[in-house]
Short mmCIF file of C-alpha atoms in Angstrom, two decimals:
data_model
loop_
_atom_site.label_atom_id
_atom_site.label_comp_id
_atom_site.label_asym_id
_atom_site.label_seq_id
_atom_site.Cartn_x
_atom_site.Cartn_y
_atom_site.Cartn_z
CA MET A 13 32.81 38.39 -14.32
CA LEU A 14 31.73 37.89 -17.94
CA THR A 15 33.67 36.99 -21.12
CA GLU A 16 30.45 37.20 -23.09
CA PHE A 17 27.63 38.21 -23.23
CA ASP A 18 24.62 35.91 -22.05
CA THR A 19 21.45 38.26 -23.28
CA SER A 20 20.33 35.31 -21.03
CA LEU A 21 21.52 36.30 -17.17
CA PRO A 22 19.25 37.93 -14.70
CA SER A 23 21.27 41.16 -14.59
CA VAL A 24 21.89 41.76 -17.99
CA ARG A 25 17.87 41.66 -18.92
CA GLN A 26 17.47 43.75 -16.01
CA VAL A 27 19.83 46.81 -17.89
CA GLN A 28 17.91 45.91 -21.21
CA ASN A 29 14.61 46.42 -19.13
CA LEU A 30 16.08 49.46 -17.47
CA ILE A 31 16.35 50.36 -21.06
CA LYS A 32 13.10 49.18 -22.82
CA GLU A 33 10.59 51.04 -19.62
CA THR A 34 13.72 54.64 -19.85
CA SER A 35 14.55 54.08 -16.14
CA GLN A 36 16.13 57.15 -14.66
CA VAL A 37 18.81 54.84 -12.69
CA GLU A 38 21.80 55.97 -11.06
CA VAL A 39 25.71 54.32 -11.54
CA LYS A 40 27.62 54.52 -8.76
CA LEU A 41 31.15 53.80 -10.73
CA SER A 42 34.42 52.55 -8.52
CA THR A 43 35.81 56.93 -9.04
CA GLY A 44 33.49 57.54 -6.71
CA ASP A 45 31.30 59.49 -9.68
CA VAL A 46 28.24 59.63 -10.15
CA ILE A 47 25.45 59.34 -13.17
CA SER A 48 22.28 59.26 -13.51
CA GLY A 49 19.79 59.30 -16.77
CA LYS A 50 18.90 56.94 -18.95
CA ILE A 51 19.98 54.23 -20.21
CA LEU A 52 20.73 53.86 -23.60
CA TRP A 53 22.47 50.63 -25.21
CA GLN A 54 25.06 48.01 -23.25
CA ASP A 55 27.43 45.46 -24.59
CA LEU A 56 29.65 43.62 -23.08
CA GLN A 57 32.18 45.97 -22.24
CA CYS A 58 29.80 49.27 -21.87
CA MET A 59 26.85 50.54 -20.55
CA LEU A 60 25.90 54.45 -22.98
CA VAL A 61 23.74 57.11 -20.13
CA GLN A 62 22.08 59.70 -20.96
CA ASP A 63 22.57 62.50 -18.77
CA SER A 64 18.84 65.06 -17.64
CA SER A 65 20.95 68.17 -19.35
CA GLY A 66 20.98 65.88 -23.14
CA GLN A 67 24.73 65.05 -22.31
CA LYS A 68 25.76 60.37 -23.53
CA VAL A 69 28.02 59.04 -21.08
CA THR A 70 29.78 55.91 -22.26
CA ILE A 71 30.75 54.63 -18.69
CA TRP A 72 32.42 51.00 -18.44
CA LYS A 73 31.48 48.06 -16.87
CA GLN A 74 34.38 47.53 -15.70
CA ALA A 75 34.10 50.29 -13.15
CA ILE A 76 30.55 49.92 -12.61
CA ALA A 77 29.95 49.61 -8.70
CA TYR A 78 26.27 49.74 -8.52
CA ILE A 79 23.09 51.32 -10.01
CA LYS A 80 20.22 51.86 -8.16
CA PRO A 81 16.58 53.11 -9.94
CA LEU A 82 16.42 57.12 -9.43
CA GLY A 83 14.35 58.90 -6.91
CA MET B 5 35.38 42.69 -20.42
CA LEU B 6 36.98 41.79 -24.01
CA THR B 7 39.63 39.35 -24.34
CA GLU B 8 39.20 40.00 -27.95
CA PHE B 9 39.11 42.53 -30.17
CA ASP B 10 36.14 42.54 -31.77
CA THR B 11 35.47 45.69 -33.35
CA SER B 12 31.39 44.06 -34.32
CA LEU B 13 30.86 45.72 -30.44
CA PRO B 14 28.58 48.71 -30.13
CA SER B 15 31.65 50.53 -27.86
CA VAL B 16 34.47 49.87 -29.51
CA ARG B 17 32.82 50.82 -33.00
CA GLN B 18 31.71 54.17 -31.59
CA VAL B 19 35.65 54.59 -29.93
CA GLN B 20 36.05 54.22 -34.08
CA ASN B 21 33.48 57.08 -34.45
CA LEU B 22 35.08 59.60 -32.44
CA ILE B 23 38.53 58.40 -33.76
CA LYS B 24 36.86 59.09 -37.28
CA GLU B 25 35.28 62.04 -36.83
CA THR B 26 38.19 63.77 -34.69
CA SER B 27 35.39 64.00 -31.56
CA GLN B 28 37.31 66.04 -28.33
CA VAL B 29 36.44 63.72 -26.03
CA GLU B 30 37.17 63.72 -21.76
CA VAL B 31 38.50 60.87 -20.37
CA LYS B 32 37.91 59.99 -16.96
CA LEU B 33 39.99 57.02 -15.26
CA SER B 34 40.07 55.26 -12.27
CA THR B 35 42.91 57.05 -10.72
CA GLY B 36 40.60 60.46 -10.78
CA ASP B 37 42.64 61.28 -13.60
CA VAL B 38 40.60 63.60 -16.62
CA ILE B 39 42.19 62.87 -20.09
CA SER B 40 40.92 65.61 -22.52
CA GLY B 41 41.44 65.42 -25.49
CA LYS B 42 41.28 63.77 -29.04
CA ILE B 43 41.47 59.96 -29.76
CA LEU B 44 43.59 58.99 -33.12
CA TRP B 45 43.47 54.33 -32.10
CA GLN B 46 42.44 51.94 -30.02
CA ASP B 47 42.98 49.31 -29.31
CA LEU B 48 42.31 45.53 -27.15
CA GLN B 49 44.69 47.33 -24.70
CA CYS B 50 45.08 51.19 -24.87
CA MET B 51 43.26 54.09 -25.97
CA LEU B 52 45.67 56.47 -27.60
CA VAL B 53 44.79 59.93 -27.14
CA GLN B 54 46.41 63.26 -27.82
CA ASP B 55 45.27 66.68 -26.07
CA SER B 56 45.16 70.12 -26.82
CA SER B 57 49.05 71.13 -26.58
CA GLY B 58 49.62 68.77 -28.57
CA GLN B 59 50.48 65.66 -26.27
CA LYS B 60 49.68 62.02 -27.04
CA VAL B 61 49.05 60.44 -23.72
CA THR B 62 48.53 56.64 -23.75
CA ILE B 63 45.65 55.34 -21.89
CA TRP B 64 45.67 51.67 -20.73
CA LYS B 65 41.37 50.86 -21.10
CA GLN B 66 41.12 49.28 -17.62
CA ALA B 67 41.65 52.32 -16.15
CA ILE B 68 39.35 54.36 -17.75
CA ALA B 69 35.91 54.89 -15.80
CA TYR B 70 33.63 56.84 -18.54
CA ILE B 71 34.00 58.77 -21.60
CA LYS B 72 32.20 61.79 -23.10
CA PRO B 73 32.02 64.23 -25.47
CA LEU B 74 33.66 66.82 -24.12
CA GLY B 75 31.59 70.65 -24.08
CA MET C 28 42.56 42.65 -21.58
CA LEU C 29 45.98 40.67 -22.82
CA THR C 30 45.74 37.12 -21.76
CA GLU C 31 49.08 36.73 -24.18
CA PHE C 32 51.52 39.14 -25.38
CA ASP C 33 50.21 39.40 -29.04
CA THR C 34 53.44 42.29 -30.49
CA SER C 35 51.15 42.81 -33.37
CA LEU C 36 48.68 45.12 -31.61
CA PRO C 37 49.58 48.58 -31.66
CA SER C 38 50.08 48.84 -28.13
CA VAL C 39 53.14 46.86 -27.50
CA ARG C 40 54.37 47.86 -29.77
CA GLN C 41 53.82 51.46 -29.02
CA VAL C 42 56.05 50.60 -25.70
CA GLN C 43 59.30 48.65 -27.77
CA ASN C 44 59.63 51.45 -29.98
CA LEU C 45 59.52 53.49 -26.42
CA ILE C 46 62.18 51.31 -25.58
CA LYS C 47 64.93 51.37 -28.73
CA GLU C 48 64.87 55.22 -28.73
CA THR C 49 64.96 54.96 -24.51
CA SER C 50 62.44 57.43 -24.75
CA GLN C 51 62.09 59.24 -21.29
CA VAL C 52 58.36 58.75 -20.99
CA GLU C 53 55.47 58.89 -17.58
CA VAL C 54 53.95 55.87 -15.86
CA LYS C 55 51.28 56.70 -14.22
CA LEU C 56 49.42 54.15 -11.93
CA SER C 57 46.43 53.31 -10.13
CA THR C 58 47.77 54.40 -6.96
CA GLY C 59 49.47 57.91 -7.73
CA ASP C 60 52.01 57.35 -7.58
CA VAL C 61 54.38 58.70 -11.29
CA ILE C 62 57.34 56.96 -12.14
CA SER C 63 59.62 58.22 -14.90
CA GLY C 64 62.51 56.91 -16.75
CA LYS C 65 62.90 54.96 -19.86
CA ILE C 66 61.48 51.84 -20.50
CA LEU C 67 63.72 49.16 -20.62
CA TRP C 68 61.92 46.19 -20.76
CA GLN C 69 58.35 45.03 -20.79
CA ASP C 70 55.89 40.88 -21.28
CA LEU C 71 52.81 40.23 -21.04
CA GLN C 72 52.41 41.08 -17.27
CA CYS C 73 55.40 44.17 -15.97
CA MET C 74 57.33 47.15 -17.29
CA LEU C 75 60.48 47.31 -15.69
CA VAL C 76 61.68 51.28 -16.04
CA GLN C 77 65.15 53.18 -15.21
CA ASP C 78 64.22 56.41 -12.72
CA SER C 79 67.25 59.39 -13.91
CA SER C 80 69.14 57.74 -10.23
CA GLY C 81 69.28 54.50 -11.72
CA GLN C 82 66.93 53.09 -9.76
CA LYS C 83 64.91 50.22 -11.83
CA VAL C 84 60.84 50.41 -11.17
CA THR C 85 59.60 46.93 -11.53
CA ILE C 86 55.81 47.86 -13.14
CA TRP C 87 52.98 45.21 -12.90
CA LYS C 88 50.62 46.68 -15.52
CA GLN C 89 47.60 45.59 -13.79
CA ALA C 90 48.33 48.34 -12.98
CA ILE C 91 49.33 51.32 -15.30
CA ALA C 92 46.70 53.98 -15.92
CA TYR C 93 48.79 55.90 -18.48
CA ILE C 94 51.55 56.63 -20.06
CA LYS C 95 53.27 60.38 -21.57
CA PRO C 96 55.95 61.14 -22.97
CA LEU C 97 58.08 63.00 -20.81
CA GLY C 98 58.91 66.76 -21.36
CA MET D 29 47.86 39.35 -17.35
CA LEU D 30 48.65 35.63 -16.61
CA THR D 31 45.96 32.94 -16.84
CA GLU D 32 48.98 30.26 -15.53
CA PHE D 33 52.58 30.87 -13.74
CA ASP D 34 55.11 31.25 -17.49
CA THR D 35 58.64 30.45 -15.44
CA SER D 36 60.70 31.29 -18.49
CA LEU D 37 58.20 35.34 -18.42
CA PRO D 38 61.00 37.49 -17.46
CA SER D 39 59.35 39.27 -14.53
CA VAL D 40 58.74 36.38 -13.27
CA ARG D 41 62.13 34.84 -13.87
CA GLN D 42 63.32 38.54 -11.72
CA VAL D 43 61.08 37.99 -9.69
CA GLN D 44 62.55 34.31 -8.70
CA ASN D 45 66.05 36.74 -8.55
CA LEU D 46 65.78 38.40 -6.54
CA ILE D 47 64.52 35.37 -3.98
CA LYS D 48 67.33 33.12 -4.54
CA GLU D 49 70.06 36.19 -4.00
CA THR D 50 68.22 37.15 -0.90
CA SER D 51 67.51 40.85 -2.26
CA GLN D 52 65.09 43.27 -0.03
CA VAL D 53 63.28 44.81 -2.17
CA GLU D 54 59.54 47.42 -1.19
CA VAL D 55 56.40 46.17 -2.74
CA LYS D 56 54.31 48.91 -2.89
CA LEU D 57 50.39 47.89 -3.26
CA SER D 58 47.42 49.40 -4.99
CA THR D 59 46.28 49.75 -0.67
CA GLY D 60 48.94 52.33 -0.91
CA ASP D 61 51.03 49.77 0.65
CA VAL D 62 54.55 49.59 1.44
CA ILE D 63 55.56 46.50 2.09
CA SER D 64 59.81 45.64 2.52
CA GLY D 65 61.84 42.34 2.38
CA LYS D 66 63.08 39.75 1.03
CA ILE D 67 61.09 37.38 -0.97
CA LEU D 68 60.72 34.03 0.07
CA TRP D 69 59.11 32.62 -2.63
CA GLN D 70 56.21 33.42 -5.66
CA ASP D 71 53.51 31.42 -7.78
CA LEU D 72 50.34 32.19 -9.91
CA GLN D 73 48.82 34.64 -7.73
CA CYS D 74 51.19 35.35 -3.95
CA MET D 75 54.81 36.34 -3.25
CA LEU D 76 55.72 35.61 -0.07
CA VAL D 77 57.08 38.96 1.71
CA GLN D 78 59.82 38.81 4.95
CA ASP D 79 60.64 41.77 6.39
CA SER D 80 63.06 42.55 8.91
CA SER D 81 61.11 41.49 12.03
CA GLY D 82 60.92 38.22 10.85
CA GLN D 83 56.43 38.83 10.04
CA LYS D 84 55.14 36.48 6.56
CA VAL D 85 52.77 39.31 3.99
CA THR D 86 51.60 36.98 1.49
CA ILE D 87 50.87 39.67 -1.24
CA TRP D 88 47.94 38.97 -3.61
CA LYS D 89 49.64 39.46 -6.63
CA GLN D 90 46.88 41.59 -8.29
CA ALA D 91 47.45 44.04 -5.40
CA ILE D 92 51.37 45.00 -6.97
CA ALA D 93 51.97 48.25 -8.28
CA TYR D 94 55.79 48.29 -8.69
CA ILE D 95 58.64 45.92 -7.06
CA LYS D 96 62.16 47.91 -6.98
CA PRO D 97 65.24 47.48 -5.05
CA LEU D 98 65.81 48.69 -1.81
CA GLY D 99 68.23 51.19 -0.44
CA MET E 14 45.32 35.03 -11.61
CA LEU E 15 42.66 31.96 -10.86
CA THR E 16 40.19 31.13 -13.12
CA GLU E 17 40.33 27.22 -10.74
CA PHE E 18 41.41 26.22 -7.55
CA ASP E 19 44.10 24.49 -7.52
CA THR E 20 44.19 23.42 -4.48
CA SER E 21 48.06 22.33 -5.27
CA LEU E 22 48.93 25.42 -5.42
CA PRO E 23 51.39 27.08 -2.89
CA SER E 24 49.30 29.79 -1.85
CA VAL E 25 46.64 28.10 -1.60
CA ARG E 26 48.15 25.24 0.60
CA GLN E 27 49.38 27.63 3.05
CA VAL E 28 45.43 29.28 3.81
CA GLN E 29 44.53 25.78 3.64
CA ASN E 30 47.75 25.30 6.52
CA LEU E 31 46.42 28.36 8.34
CA ILE E 32 43.01 26.88 8.09
CA LYS E 33 44.15 23.67 9.68
CA GLU E 34 45.94 25.35 11.96
CA THR E 35 43.50 28.44 13.41
CA SER E 36 45.54 30.75 13.15
CA GLN E 37 45.26 33.86 14.07
CA VAL E 38 45.21 36.51 10.43
CA GLU E 39 45.21 39.73 10.06
CA VAL E 40 43.61 40.58 6.30
CA LYS E 41 44.31 43.52 4.33
CA LEU E 42 41.51 44.30 1.72
CA SER E 43 41.46 47.09 -1.74
CA THR E 44 39.57 49.40 0.65
CA GLY E 45 42.08 49.60 3.29
CA ASP E 46 39.64 47.75 6.36
CA VAL E 47 42.29 44.81 8.12
CA ILE E 48 39.45 42.15 8.90
CA SER E 49 40.82 39.80 11.52
CA GLY E 50 39.71 36.61 12.53
CA LYS E 51 40.64 32.43 12.23
CA ILE E 52 39.82 31.24 8.88
CA LEU E 53 37.20 29.09 8.07
CA TRP E 54 37.32 27.95 5.11
CA GLN E 55 37.57 29.55 1.33
CA ASP E 56 36.54 29.13 -2.09
CA LEU E 57 37.84 30.08 -6.64
CA GLN E 58 36.32 33.03 -4.92
CA CYS E 59 36.00 34.17 -1.62
CA MET E 60 37.28 33.06 2.44
CA LEU E 61 35.24 33.08 5.58
CA VAL E 62 36.15 34.65 8.31
CA GLN E 63 35.29 34.81 11.89
CA ASP E 64 36.70 37.68 13.90
CA SER E 65 37.65 37.14 18.22
CA SER E 66 33.31 38.51 18.61
CA GLY E 67 32.16 35.81 16.40
CA GLN E 68 31.13 36.98 13.46
CA LYS E 69 31.55 35.43 10.07
CA VAL E 70 32.96 37.92 7.48
CA THR E 71 32.81 36.57 4.23
CA ILE E 72 35.76 38.41 2.01
CA TRP E 73 36.10 38.38 -1.93
CA LYS E 74 39.75 37.02 -2.51
CA GLN E 75 39.75 39.43 -5.41
CA ALA E 76 39.66 41.76 -3.20
CA ILE E 77 42.71 40.48 -0.60
CA ALA E 78 46.08 42.80 -0.77
CA TYR E 79 47.55 40.85 1.55
CA ILE E 80 47.35 38.56 5.36
CA LYS E 81 49.37 38.37 7.52
CA PRO E 82 49.76 36.37 10.97
CA LEU E 83 47.66 37.94 13.14
CA GLY E 84 50.80 38.98 16.51
CA MET F 23 37.93 34.73 -10.03
CA LEU F 24 34.51 32.86 -11.59
CA THR F 25 33.71 32.47 -15.13
CA GLU F 26 31.01 30.70 -14.98
CA PHE F 27 27.61 30.78 -12.70
CA ASP F 28 28.98 27.55 -10.51
CA THR F 29 26.35 26.71 -7.85
CA SER F 30 28.85 24.18 -6.26
CA LEU F 31 30.90 26.78 -4.98
CA PRO F 32 30.39 26.92 -1.22
CA SER F 33 30.62 30.89 -1.36
CA VAL F 34 27.73 30.41 -4.07
CA ARG F 35 25.90 28.49 -2.61
CA GLN F 36 26.11 29.97 1.06
CA VAL F 37 24.73 33.82 -0.49
CA GLN F 38 21.71 31.27 -2.10
CA ASN F 39 20.79 30.73 1.48
CA LEU F 40 20.86 33.93 2.59
CA ILE F 41 18.55 35.26 0.05
CA LYS F 42 16.03 31.38 1.29
CA GLU F 43 16.72 33.25 4.39
CA THR F 44 16.12 36.30 3.57
CA SER F 45 18.94 37.59 6.51
CA GLN F 46 19.86 40.79 6.51
CA VAL F 47 23.47 41.30 5.38
CA GLU F 48 25.62 44.03 5.04
CA VAL F 49 28.31 44.43 1.52
CA LYS F 50 31.10 47.01 1.21
CA LEU F 51 32.11 47.97 -1.81
CA SER F 52 35.49 48.77 -3.26
CA THR F 53 34.17 51.95 -3.44
CA GLY F 54 33.49 52.28 0.64
CA ASP F 55 30.10 52.00 0.72
CA VAL F 56 28.13 50.16 2.29
CA ILE F 57 24.93 48.26 1.37
CA SER F 58 22.01 47.31 4.41
CA GLY F 59 19.38 44.79 3.01
CA LYS F 60 18.20 41.36 2.54
CA ILE F 61 19.13 39.67 -1.78
CA LEU F 62 16.92 39.37 -3.23
CA TRP F 63 19.17 37.28 -6.13
CA GLN F 64 22.56 37.27 -7.80
CA ASP F 65 24.33 35.98 -11.22
CA LEU F 66 26.50 35.46 -12.80
CA GLN F 67 27.81 39.18 -12.94
CA CYS F 68 26.34 40.67 -10.21
CA MET F 69 23.07 41.09 -6.46
CA LEU F 70 20.46 42.40 -6.09
CA VAL F 71 20.22 43.31 -2.64
CA GLN F 72 16.76 45.13 -1.53
CA ASP F 73 17.70 47.77 1.77
CA SER F 74 15.62 48.82 4.48
CA SER F 75 13.40 51.43 2.53
CA GLY F 76 12.35 49.21 -0.26
CA GLN F 77 14.77 50.49 -2.76
CA LYS F 78 16.50 47.83 -4.72
CA VAL F 79 20.24 47.81 -5.88
CA THR F 80 22.31 46.02 -8.66
CA ILE F 81 25.30 45.32 -6.86
CA TRP F 82 28.23 44.05 -8.75
CA LYS F 83 30.20 41.72 -8.34
CA GLN F 84 33.35 42.94 -9.56
CA ALA F 85 32.47 45.30 -6.67
CA ILE F 86 32.50 43.39 -3.18
CA ALA F 87 34.87 43.67 -0.84
CA TYR F 88 33.14 41.78 1.29
CA ILE F 89 29.82 41.09 2.91
CA LYS F 90 28.91 39.92 6.26
CA PRO F 91 25.54 39.14 8.29
CA LEU F 92 24.09 42.06 9.71
CA GLY F 93 23.95 43.41 13.68
#
């Protein structure tokens, strides 16, 4: 569990790369919801994902089960 | 995970903006519940959302999966 | 997430007010259970709610999704 | 959330009283399970409950939704 | 919640005893899964359980609801 | 719960061994999902698993219930 945002962590840098490359991803949440789109930014607490309809969803990291590349 | 309320965090400021602009949002919880309305305030632990009927719901942040703008 | 009981937090004070005013509330838990009644006390870890039949339920705060005023 | 076992906390003392008085309780867990019996001991991490058949169940506190007196 | 592995804690010692005595246990997880077998070791983060077919399951402690003796 | 990545922990070293030996594993998540494949790396927050189709899934450790060897 992260209590501060360590940008040298591989998993934090991986998300930074997904942001830079505007990759399409699928985020599976603890609720069972799947949010698909590109990640616009992340911080210690959240991740902002924009879906194909342009809607922006602020995902709480505490709810993430996994992230995988789309398609 | 936040252990103190850092108001310089992008995700904390984003919620502050939603409060200022009295934006309508949809908050999805780990229980599957969706609370819709405008956010009145937040602190480290909670967020107060007032729905269209005027009822005020104190949401525990630990239960938030995502927040998105309504409509 | 609170790691100490900060009584100056708005959400902690809000619960203190619900206690003082013996307000009827509805507490939704992560299990899906809804506990209705008045809050007798809270500490960092728990909240004691007395329902209409007089039964006292010690709710673990970690399980709270939301609290709202009843009726 | 407790990170150390503070025996002066009301909710910790309440459980200590339930232990002393060998009260019958019902413990509801995040899995939906209900464990009924008397509490034999607690520490920061767990609670040991002995049910009516004499079986001892070590409950992880992280999984507790609520505790209430039985019957 | 434990943030360091305190081997003097009753619940940690109890698991150590289950290991020494190669007791058969049933571990109930937050997913609803029940893992049955004997515990081979534990650390702060995990517990290794070997089931009757010899398969070794590394259980994340964060997912444990309860442990009870089998049969 | 780990708040820093202690590579001397048995459970951390176990995952390191699974990585070195490119073992096939099954990871069960709190959502009920099972991710099967080999682990490519881990850090404090995540674990990257590549499944048989070559797809890479970044699993949040907070969501792991258990890991077991496949087949």
